[in-house]
Short mmCIF file of N, CA and C in Angstrom, two decimals:
data_model
loop_
_atom_site.label_atom_id
_atom_site.label_comp_id
_atom_site.label_asym_id
_atom_site.label_seq_id
_atom_site.Cartn_x
_atom_site.Cartn_y
_atom_site.Cartn_z
N TYR A 20 12.28 34.86 1.82
CA TYR A 20 13.76 34.42 1.96
C TYR A 20 14.56 35.12 0.78
N VAL A 21 13.85 34.97 -0.44
CA VAL A 21 14.50 35.18 -1.66
C VAL A 21 15.07 36.62 -1.66
N THR A 22 14.31 37.71 -1.11
CA THR A 22 14.77 39.01 -1.19
C THR A 22 15.88 39.19 -0.25
N GLN A 23 16.11 38.19 0.77
CA GLN A 23 17.16 38.51 1.61
C GLN A 23 18.55 37.85 1.12
N TRP A 24 18.36 37.07 0.24
CA TRP A 24 19.61 36.29 0.04
C TRP A 24 20.80 37.03 -0.37
N GLN A 25 20.54 38.04 -1.34
CA GLN A 25 21.54 38.78 -1.84
C GLN A 25 22.33 39.42 -0.76
N SER A 26 21.52 40.16 0.09
CA SER A 26 22.21 40.88 1.29
C SER A 26 23.01 39.88 2.11
N PHE A 27 22.53 38.74 2.28
CA PHE A 27 23.32 37.70 3.00
C PHE A 27 24.45 37.08 2.02
N TRP A 28 24.29 37.01 1.01
CA TRP A 28 25.30 36.08 0.15
C TRP A 28 26.58 37.25 -0.12
N ASP A 29 26.40 38.32 -0.61
CA ASP A 29 27.54 39.11 -0.95
C ASP A 29 28.44 39.32 0.11
N PRO A 30 28.18 39.63 1.33
CA PRO A 30 29.25 39.78 2.41
C PRO A 30 29.70 38.36 2.75
N TYR A 31 28.82 37.25 2.89
CA TYR A 31 29.38 35.92 3.10
C TYR A 31 30.41 35.58 2.06
N GLU A 32 30.00 35.97 0.69
CA GLU A 32 30.95 35.53 -0.25
C GLU A 32 32.45 36.21 -0.28
N SER A 33 32.26 37.49 0.16
CA SER A 33 33.38 38.30 0.22
C SER A 33 34.42 37.88 1.70
N ALA A 34 33.71 37.56 2.85
CA ALA A 34 34.36 37.26 3.98
C ALA A 34 34.80 35.63 4.07
N ILE A 35 33.93 34.94 3.54
CA ILE A 35 34.19 33.50 3.66
C ILE A 35 34.43 32.58 2.51
N HIS A 36 33.52 32.82 1.54
CA HIS A 36 33.42 31.77 0.27
C HIS A 36 34.90 32.17 -0.46
N PHE A 37 35.22 33.43 -0.59
CA PHE A 37 36.44 33.69 -1.51
C PHE A 37 37.74 33.75 -0.32
N ASN A 38 37.66 33.42 0.69
CA ASN A 38 38.73 33.31 1.70
C ASN A 38 39.49 31.93 1.57
N TYR A 39 40.67 31.96 0.70
CA TYR A 39 41.30 30.70 0.50
C TYR A 39 41.98 30.22 1.51
N THR A 40 42.19 30.80 2.64
CA THR A 40 42.93 30.33 3.88
C THR A 40 42.10 29.32 4.48
N LEU A 41 40.74 29.25 4.32
CA LEU A 41 39.79 28.40 5.12
C LEU A 41 39.49 27.07 4.13
N SER A 42 39.51 26.18 4.67
CA SER A 42 39.19 24.71 3.92
C SER A 42 37.51 24.75 3.51
N ASP A 43 37.22 23.93 2.63
CA ASP A 43 35.61 24.00 2.31
C ASP A 43 34.81 23.53 3.60
N VAL A 44 35.49 22.65 4.30
CA VAL A 44 34.41 22.12 5.61
C VAL A 44 34.44 23.34 6.46
N GLN A 45 35.45 24.18 6.60
CA GLN A 45 35.40 25.35 7.45
C GLN A 45 34.47 26.35 7.05
N LYS A 46 34.51 26.52 5.56
CA LYS A 46 33.36 27.61 5.15
C LYS A 46 32.07 26.87 5.16
N PHE A 47 31.91 25.51 5.12
CA PHE A 47 30.65 24.88 5.26
C PHE A 47 29.88 24.93 6.69
N THR A 48 30.93 24.99 7.61
CA THR A 48 30.62 25.25 9.12
C THR A 48 30.00 26.66 9.38
N TYR A 49 30.94 27.58 8.69
CA TYR A 49 30.25 28.95 8.80
C TYR A 49 28.87 29.00 8.02
N LEU A 50 28.81 28.59 6.98
CA LEU A 50 27.65 28.69 6.05
C LEU A 50 26.41 28.14 6.96
N ARG A 51 26.45 27.06 7.48
CA ARG A 51 25.52 26.27 8.30
C ARG A 51 25.14 27.04 9.56
N SER A 52 26.34 27.70 10.15
CA SER A 52 25.91 28.57 11.33
C SER A 52 25.12 29.84 11.01
N LEU A 53 25.28 30.34 9.79
CA LEU A 53 24.63 31.51 9.51
C LEU A 53 23.19 31.33 9.01
N LEU A 54 22.97 30.46 8.41
CA LEU A 54 21.67 30.19 7.55
C LEU A 54 20.50 30.08 8.59
N GLN A 55 19.26 30.38 8.31
CA GLN A 55 18.14 30.08 9.04
C GLN A 55 17.13 29.47 8.01
N ASP A 56 15.94 29.29 8.51
CA ASP A 56 14.61 28.85 8.15
C ASP A 56 14.85 27.98 6.84
N THR A 57 14.30 28.47 5.62
CA THR A 57 14.41 27.47 4.62
C THR A 57 15.64 27.29 3.95
N ALA A 58 16.46 28.13 4.05
CA ALA A 58 17.82 28.07 3.49
C ALA A 58 18.45 27.07 4.46
N SER A 59 18.38 26.90 5.79
CA SER A 59 19.07 25.95 6.50
C SER A 59 18.51 24.61 6.37
N THR A 60 17.17 24.51 6.21
CA THR A 60 16.64 23.33 5.75
C THR A 60 16.92 22.62 4.57
N ALA A 61 17.18 23.64 3.60
CA ALA A 61 17.55 23.14 2.07
C ALA A 61 18.93 22.34 2.16
N ILE A 62 19.88 22.81 3.20
CA ILE A 62 21.14 21.95 3.22
C ILE A 62 21.22 21.00 4.22
N ALA A 63 20.19 20.75 5.05
CA ALA A 63 20.30 20.02 6.14
C ALA A 63 20.81 18.49 5.81
N GLY A 64 20.52 18.07 4.84
CA GLY A 64 20.72 16.71 4.70
C GLY A 64 22.22 16.36 3.99
N PHE A 65 23.05 17.50 3.98
CA PHE A 65 24.42 17.26 3.44
C PHE A 65 25.23 17.08 4.80
N PRO A 66 26.00 16.02 4.88
CA PRO A 66 27.08 15.73 5.94
C PRO A 66 28.06 16.95 5.69
N LEU A 67 28.51 17.39 6.81
CA LEU A 67 29.59 18.48 6.77
C LEU A 67 30.86 17.90 6.33
N THR A 68 31.26 17.95 5.09
CA THR A 68 32.49 17.45 4.42
C THR A 68 32.88 18.36 3.47
N ASN A 69 34.37 18.52 3.13
CA ASN A 69 34.74 19.32 2.10
C ASN A 69 33.99 19.21 0.76
N ALA A 70 33.70 18.07 0.44
CA ALA A 70 32.99 17.92 -1.09
C ALA A 70 31.53 18.44 -0.84
N ASN A 71 31.00 18.29 0.19
CA ASN A 71 29.63 18.89 0.15
C ASN A 71 29.58 20.35 0.26
N TYR A 72 30.50 21.02 0.65
CA TYR A 72 30.45 22.41 0.77
C TYR A 72 29.80 23.03 -0.65
N LYS A 73 30.69 22.55 -1.71
CA LYS A 73 30.25 22.90 -3.03
C LYS A 73 28.77 22.59 -3.42
N ASN A 74 28.29 21.44 -2.96
CA ASN A 74 26.94 20.88 -3.26
C ASN A 74 25.90 21.97 -2.57
N ALA A 75 26.35 21.99 -1.33
CA ALA A 75 25.29 22.93 -0.57
C ALA A 75 25.08 24.32 -1.30
N VAL A 76 26.54 24.93 -1.52
CA VAL A 76 26.49 26.17 -2.24
C VAL A 76 25.71 26.24 -3.43
N ASP A 77 25.81 25.18 -4.38
CA ASP A 77 25.11 25.07 -5.57
C ASP A 77 23.51 24.92 -5.42
N LEU A 78 23.16 24.33 -4.47
CA LEU A 78 21.89 24.06 -4.06
C LEU A 78 21.26 25.46 -3.68
N LEU A 79 21.86 26.32 -2.68
CA LEU A 79 21.49 27.32 -2.32
C LEU A 79 21.48 28.42 -3.51
N MET A 80 22.33 28.41 -4.24
CA MET A 80 22.50 29.29 -5.55
C MET A 80 21.08 29.01 -6.55
N GLU A 81 20.93 27.71 -6.63
CA GLU A 81 19.78 27.39 -7.47
C GLU A 81 18.49 27.80 -6.92
N ARG A 82 18.19 27.61 -5.62
CA ARG A 82 17.09 27.87 -5.05
C ARG A 82 16.96 29.44 -4.69
N PHE A 83 17.80 30.09 -4.29
CA PHE A 83 17.73 31.41 -3.90
C PHE A 83 18.39 32.52 -4.72
N GLY A 84 19.64 32.02 -5.31
CA GLY A 84 20.38 32.86 -5.92
C GLY A 84 20.13 33.38 -7.53
N GLN A 85 19.03 33.17 -8.14
CA GLN A 85 18.74 33.45 -9.41
C GLN A 85 17.84 34.81 -9.48
N SER A 86 18.59 35.65 -10.19
CA SER A 86 18.15 36.96 -10.28
C SER A 86 16.62 37.30 -10.64
N HIS A 87 16.31 36.33 -11.57
CA HIS A 87 14.74 36.45 -11.82
C HIS A 87 13.64 36.14 -10.61
N LYS A 88 14.08 35.21 -9.82
CA LYS A 88 13.43 35.07 -8.72
C LYS A 88 13.25 36.31 -7.85
N PHE A 89 14.50 37.04 -7.65
CA PHE A 89 14.50 38.27 -6.99
C PHE A 89 13.58 39.28 -7.58
N ILE A 90 13.59 39.46 -8.99
CA ILE A 90 12.74 40.45 -9.62
C ILE A 90 11.28 39.91 -9.43
N ASP A 91 10.93 38.85 -9.60
CA ASP A 91 9.51 38.35 -9.61
C ASP A 91 9.00 38.85 -8.14
N THR A 92 9.95 38.30 -6.96
CA THR A 92 9.60 38.69 -5.66
C THR A 92 9.44 40.10 -5.29
N TYR A 93 10.40 40.83 -5.80
CA TYR A 93 10.23 42.28 -5.67
C TYR A 93 8.98 42.83 -6.43
N MET A 94 8.57 42.53 -7.50
CA MET A 94 7.51 43.08 -8.27
C MET A 94 6.34 42.47 -7.51
N GLN A 95 6.14 41.25 -7.21
CA GLN A 95 4.97 40.80 -6.34
C GLN A 95 4.94 41.39 -5.04
N SER A 96 5.86 41.96 -4.46
CA SER A 96 5.88 42.46 -3.12
C SER A 96 5.36 43.75 -3.48
N LEU A 97 5.54 44.61 -4.44
CA LEU A 97 5.01 46.07 -4.85
C LEU A 97 3.66 45.93 -4.90
N LEU A 98 3.26 44.85 -5.83
CA LEU A 98 1.74 44.91 -6.10
C LEU A 98 1.00 44.32 -4.84
N GLU A 99 1.47 43.68 -3.87
CA GLU A 99 0.67 43.24 -2.72
C GLU A 99 0.96 44.38 -1.66
N LEU A 100 1.66 45.53 -1.73
CA LEU A 100 1.73 46.23 -0.60
C LEU A 100 0.50 46.73 0.04
N PRO A 101 0.23 46.65 1.29
CA PRO A 101 -0.99 46.98 1.74
C PRO A 101 -1.25 48.38 1.64
N ILE A 102 -2.50 48.57 1.48
CA ILE A 102 -2.97 50.13 1.32
C ILE A 102 -2.87 50.96 2.72
N PRO A 103 -2.22 52.04 2.48
CA PRO A 103 -1.95 52.72 3.83
C PRO A 103 -3.47 53.50 4.10
N ASP A 104 -3.46 53.80 5.51
CA ASP A 104 -4.57 54.89 5.86
C ASP A 104 -3.91 56.33 5.55
N ASN A 105 -4.48 57.40 5.99
CA ASN A 105 -4.02 58.60 5.76
C ASN A 105 -3.12 58.95 6.95
N SER A 106 -2.75 58.29 7.83
CA SER A 106 -1.78 58.70 8.97
C SER A 106 -0.37 58.63 8.47
N VAL A 107 0.38 59.55 9.25
CA VAL A 107 1.91 59.61 8.79
C VAL A 107 2.45 58.31 8.97
N THR A 108 2.30 57.69 9.90
CA THR A 108 2.99 56.28 10.38
C THR A 108 2.75 55.30 9.19
N SER A 109 1.45 55.34 8.81
CA SER A 109 1.09 54.43 7.97
C SER A 109 1.48 54.73 6.47
N LEU A 110 1.53 55.97 6.04
CA LEU A 110 1.98 56.44 4.95
C LEU A 110 3.53 56.34 4.73
N ARG A 111 4.27 56.53 5.86
CA ARG A 111 5.82 56.53 5.89
C ARG A 111 6.00 54.93 5.80
N ARG A 112 5.54 54.00 6.49
CA ARG A 112 5.83 52.60 6.32
C ARG A 112 5.43 52.02 4.95
N PHE A 113 4.41 52.55 4.12
CA PHE A 113 4.17 52.10 2.87
C PHE A 113 5.13 52.63 1.91
N HIS A 114 5.74 53.88 2.08
CA HIS A 114 6.58 54.57 1.39
C HIS A 114 7.91 53.87 1.49
N ASP A 115 8.47 53.62 2.87
CA ASP A 115 9.29 52.69 2.87
C ASP A 115 9.63 51.33 2.41
N LYS A 116 8.54 50.71 2.57
CA LYS A 116 8.51 49.45 1.73
C LYS A 116 8.58 49.56 0.30
N MET A 117 7.67 50.41 -0.25
CA MET A 117 7.91 50.56 -1.58
C MET A 117 9.34 50.92 -2.04
N GLU A 118 9.89 51.86 -1.44
CA GLU A 118 11.32 52.13 -1.69
C GLU A 118 12.32 51.12 -1.52
N THR A 119 12.23 50.22 -0.76
CA THR A 119 13.03 49.12 -0.51
C THR A 119 12.78 48.08 -1.46
N TYR A 120 11.57 47.79 -2.14
CA TYR A 120 11.44 46.90 -3.15
C TYR A 120 11.97 47.48 -4.46
N ILE A 121 11.87 48.69 -4.73
CA ILE A 121 12.36 49.36 -5.88
C ILE A 121 13.76 49.32 -5.94
N ARG A 122 14.35 49.90 -4.75
CA ARG A 122 15.86 49.89 -4.73
C ARG A 122 16.37 48.36 -5.03
N GLY A 123 15.67 47.44 -4.62
CA GLY A 123 16.33 46.10 -4.87
C GLY A 123 16.07 45.69 -6.41
N LEU A 124 14.82 46.13 -7.08
CA LEU A 124 14.97 46.14 -8.39
C LEU A 124 16.22 46.65 -9.11
N GLU A 125 16.45 47.93 -8.49
CA GLU A 125 17.46 48.71 -9.13
C GLU A 125 18.87 48.18 -9.03
N SER A 126 19.09 47.34 -7.97
CA SER A 126 20.25 46.74 -7.42
C SER A 126 20.69 45.61 -8.50
N LEU A 127 19.49 45.04 -8.91
CA LEU A 127 19.62 43.87 -9.85
C LEU A 127 19.57 44.51 -11.49
N GLY A 128 19.87 45.71 -11.54
CA GLY A 128 19.93 46.19 -12.77
C GLY A 128 18.61 46.27 -13.66
N GLU A 129 17.52 46.31 -12.96
CA GLU A 129 16.31 46.70 -13.45
C GLU A 129 16.14 48.01 -13.41
N CYS A 130 15.78 48.57 -14.73
CA CYS A 130 15.62 50.00 -15.05
C CYS A 130 14.05 50.43 -14.75
N GLN A 131 13.91 51.39 -13.94
CA GLN A 131 12.50 52.01 -13.80
C GLN A 131 11.74 52.22 -15.12
N ASP A 132 12.48 52.38 -16.18
CA ASP A 132 11.84 52.62 -17.48
C ASP A 132 11.00 51.39 -17.88
N SER A 133 11.51 50.17 -17.30
CA SER A 133 10.87 48.95 -18.06
C SER A 133 9.73 48.53 -17.18
N TYR A 134 9.51 49.12 -15.98
CA TYR A 134 8.59 48.72 -15.22
C TYR A 134 7.68 49.84 -14.31
N GLY A 135 8.20 51.06 -14.73
CA GLY A 135 7.56 52.27 -13.92
C GLY A 135 6.19 52.50 -14.48
N ASP A 136 6.06 52.53 -15.70
CA ASP A 136 4.72 52.76 -16.21
C ASP A 136 3.53 51.80 -15.85
N LEU A 137 4.11 50.64 -15.39
CA LEU A 137 2.97 49.74 -15.05
C LEU A 137 2.62 50.06 -13.43
N LEU A 138 3.85 50.48 -12.73
CA LEU A 138 3.51 50.54 -11.24
C LEU A 138 2.98 51.89 -10.88
N VAL A 139 2.98 52.98 -11.88
CA VAL A 139 2.45 54.19 -11.26
C VAL A 139 1.05 54.00 -11.12
N PRO A 140 0.16 53.62 -11.86
CA PRO A 140 -1.28 53.41 -11.57
C PRO A 140 -1.65 52.57 -10.50
N ILE A 141 -0.83 51.60 -10.14
CA ILE A 141 -0.91 50.60 -9.12
C ILE A 141 -0.75 51.35 -7.87
N ILE A 142 0.39 52.15 -7.67
CA ILE A 142 0.64 52.82 -6.54
C ILE A 142 -0.33 53.92 -6.09
N MET A 143 -0.51 54.68 -7.22
CA MET A 143 -1.49 55.71 -7.06
C MET A 143 -2.84 55.22 -6.75
N LYS A 144 -3.45 54.24 -6.98
CA LYS A 144 -4.78 53.57 -6.62
C LYS A 144 -4.38 53.06 -5.08
N LYS A 145 -3.45 52.89 -4.62
CA LYS A 145 -3.15 52.37 -3.11
C LYS A 145 -3.39 53.58 -2.10
N LEU A 146 -2.99 54.79 -2.73
CA LEU A 146 -2.83 55.92 -1.93
C LEU A 146 -4.14 56.52 -1.42
N PRO A 147 -4.16 56.93 -0.22
CA PRO A 147 -5.44 57.63 0.27
C PRO A 147 -5.95 58.57 -0.60
N PRO A 148 -7.29 58.93 -0.81
CA PRO A 148 -7.91 59.93 -1.67
C PRO A 148 -7.25 61.36 -1.23
N GLU A 149 -7.02 61.82 -0.19
CA GLU A 149 -6.37 62.99 0.21
C GLU A 149 -5.12 63.15 -0.41
N LEU A 150 -4.38 62.09 -0.34
CA LEU A 150 -2.93 62.35 -0.83
C LEU A 150 -3.01 62.33 -2.47
N ARG A 151 -3.78 61.37 -3.02
CA ARG A 151 -3.99 61.70 -4.51
C ARG A 151 -4.21 62.93 -4.99
N GLN A 152 -5.20 63.56 -4.06
CA GLN A 152 -5.75 64.94 -4.42
C GLN A 152 -4.55 65.99 -4.39
N ASN A 153 -3.60 65.75 -3.33
CA ASN A 153 -2.62 66.87 -3.18
C ASN A 153 -1.51 66.33 -4.28
N LEU A 154 -1.36 65.34 -4.69
CA LEU A 154 -0.43 65.10 -5.71
C LEU A 154 -0.85 65.59 -7.08
N ALA A 155 -2.28 65.41 -7.24
CA ALA A 155 -2.80 65.89 -8.45
C ALA A 155 -2.73 67.50 -8.51
N ARG A 156 -2.89 68.16 -7.34
CA ARG A 156 -2.75 69.68 -7.35
C ARG A 156 -1.36 70.21 -7.51
N GLU A 157 -0.36 69.25 -7.28
CA GLU A 157 1.06 69.65 -7.52
C GLU A 157 1.39 69.21 -8.86
N HIS A 158 0.97 68.10 -9.39
CA HIS A 158 1.31 67.73 -10.71
C HIS A 158 0.46 67.95 -11.88
N GLY A 159 -0.89 68.19 -11.49
CA GLY A 159 -1.82 68.50 -12.65
C GLY A 159 -2.05 67.05 -13.32
N ASN A 160 -2.51 67.21 -14.68
CA ASN A 160 -2.78 66.06 -15.46
C ASN A 160 -1.61 65.30 -16.26
N ALA A 161 -0.55 65.86 -16.04
CA ALA A 161 0.78 65.43 -16.56
C ALA A 161 0.89 64.01 -16.18
N ARG A 162 1.50 63.18 -17.24
CA ARG A 162 1.84 61.69 -16.70
C ARG A 162 2.90 61.66 -15.96
N TRP A 163 2.60 60.66 -14.89
CA TRP A 163 3.66 60.53 -13.86
C TRP A 163 4.72 59.61 -14.30
N LYS A 164 6.11 60.09 -13.83
CA LYS A 164 6.99 59.02 -14.11
C LYS A 164 7.15 58.37 -12.61
N LEU A 165 7.68 57.00 -12.61
CA LEU A 165 7.89 56.62 -11.22
C LEU A 165 8.67 57.37 -10.24
N GLN A 166 9.88 57.75 -10.95
CA GLN A 166 10.78 58.41 -10.01
C GLN A 166 10.26 59.86 -9.44
N ASP A 167 9.39 60.50 -10.26
CA ASP A 167 8.59 61.65 -9.82
C ASP A 167 7.62 61.49 -8.79
N LEU A 168 6.80 60.46 -8.87
CA LEU A 168 5.99 60.00 -7.88
C LEU A 168 6.60 59.58 -6.53
N ARG A 169 7.63 58.90 -6.64
CA ARG A 169 8.36 58.57 -5.40
C ARG A 169 8.69 59.80 -4.61
N ALA A 170 9.30 60.57 -5.44
CA ALA A 170 9.77 61.94 -4.94
C ALA A 170 8.40 62.68 -4.18
N ALA A 171 7.41 62.71 -4.95
CA ALA A 171 6.18 63.56 -4.63
C ALA A 171 5.69 62.89 -3.31
N ILE A 172 5.64 61.65 -3.10
CA ILE A 172 5.02 61.00 -2.08
C ILE A 172 5.85 61.18 -1.13
N ALA A 173 7.14 61.16 -1.09
CA ALA A 173 8.02 61.28 0.04
C ALA A 173 7.84 62.97 0.73
N ARG A 174 7.62 63.86 -0.43
CA ARG A 174 7.56 65.18 -0.03
C ARG A 174 6.30 65.49 0.87
N GLU A 175 5.25 64.85 0.35
CA GLU A 175 3.82 64.88 1.08
C GLU A 175 4.00 64.35 2.42
N ILE A 176 4.62 63.07 2.62
CA ILE A 176 4.83 62.60 3.85
C ILE A 176 5.48 63.56 4.79
N ASN A 177 6.65 64.15 4.28
CA ASN A 177 7.29 65.06 5.02
C ASN A 177 6.48 66.39 5.39
N ILE A 178 5.55 66.82 4.52
CA ILE A 178 4.60 67.93 4.85
C ILE A 178 3.73 67.43 5.95
N LEU A 179 3.39 66.18 5.84
CA LEU A 179 2.43 65.88 6.82
C LEU A 179 2.96 65.56 8.26
N GLU A 180 4.29 65.25 8.25
CA GLU A 180 5.25 64.96 9.45
C GLU A 180 5.25 66.61 10.03
N ALA A 181 5.62 67.37 9.23
CA ALA A 181 5.96 68.80 9.58
C ALA A 181 4.69 69.50 10.41
N GLY A 182 3.75 69.27 9.58
CA GLY A 182 2.31 69.76 10.17
C GLY A 182 1.96 69.15 11.47
N GLN A 183 2.40 67.98 11.42
CA GLN A 183 2.03 67.19 12.76
C GLN A 183 2.91 67.67 13.96
N LYS A 184 3.92 67.94 13.55
CA LYS A 184 4.99 68.42 14.84
C LYS A 184 4.36 69.95 15.17
N MET A 185 4.05 70.68 14.18
CA MET A 185 3.58 71.95 14.49
C MET A 185 2.30 71.94 15.46
N GLN A 186 1.60 71.02 15.46
CA GLN A 186 0.39 70.81 16.12
C GLN A 186 0.66 70.40 17.61
N GLN A 187 1.82 69.82 17.90
CA GLN A 187 2.15 69.27 19.11
C GLN A 187 2.52 70.53 20.12
#
């Protein structure tokens, strides 16, 4: 839920939280109606009152709104990405998930320069041998930058998709 919090909170904050025409109890009603799972459970004990809206928001921000928790979660998710097989579908799913987590880090101001060198060998090790071989053929022995590896993986998947379409 940590990785979904920011995409929930930003629009909510804009539409509801900073809407000064709404009372705090109205905001609290909207908030409760929109929350699910652990976030909903976290504030379940607060009675629906003006005063408790601030308490509920404070608790949610403490639990889900800390950027270091987002960063930790995105990094852990990258480390735990399932190893794809050599099928286009599996590789596309791997690439899309990887991109989602990296974009999440970027949205938090995390620069690829700070973690890219650590991720490159981890990502490379997860790739099927055939794909690693194709990447090595293209890139040689030069040291990969994360941005270049991301682009190269996307290119290889596009090539595989094009080849698959030609066989149909």
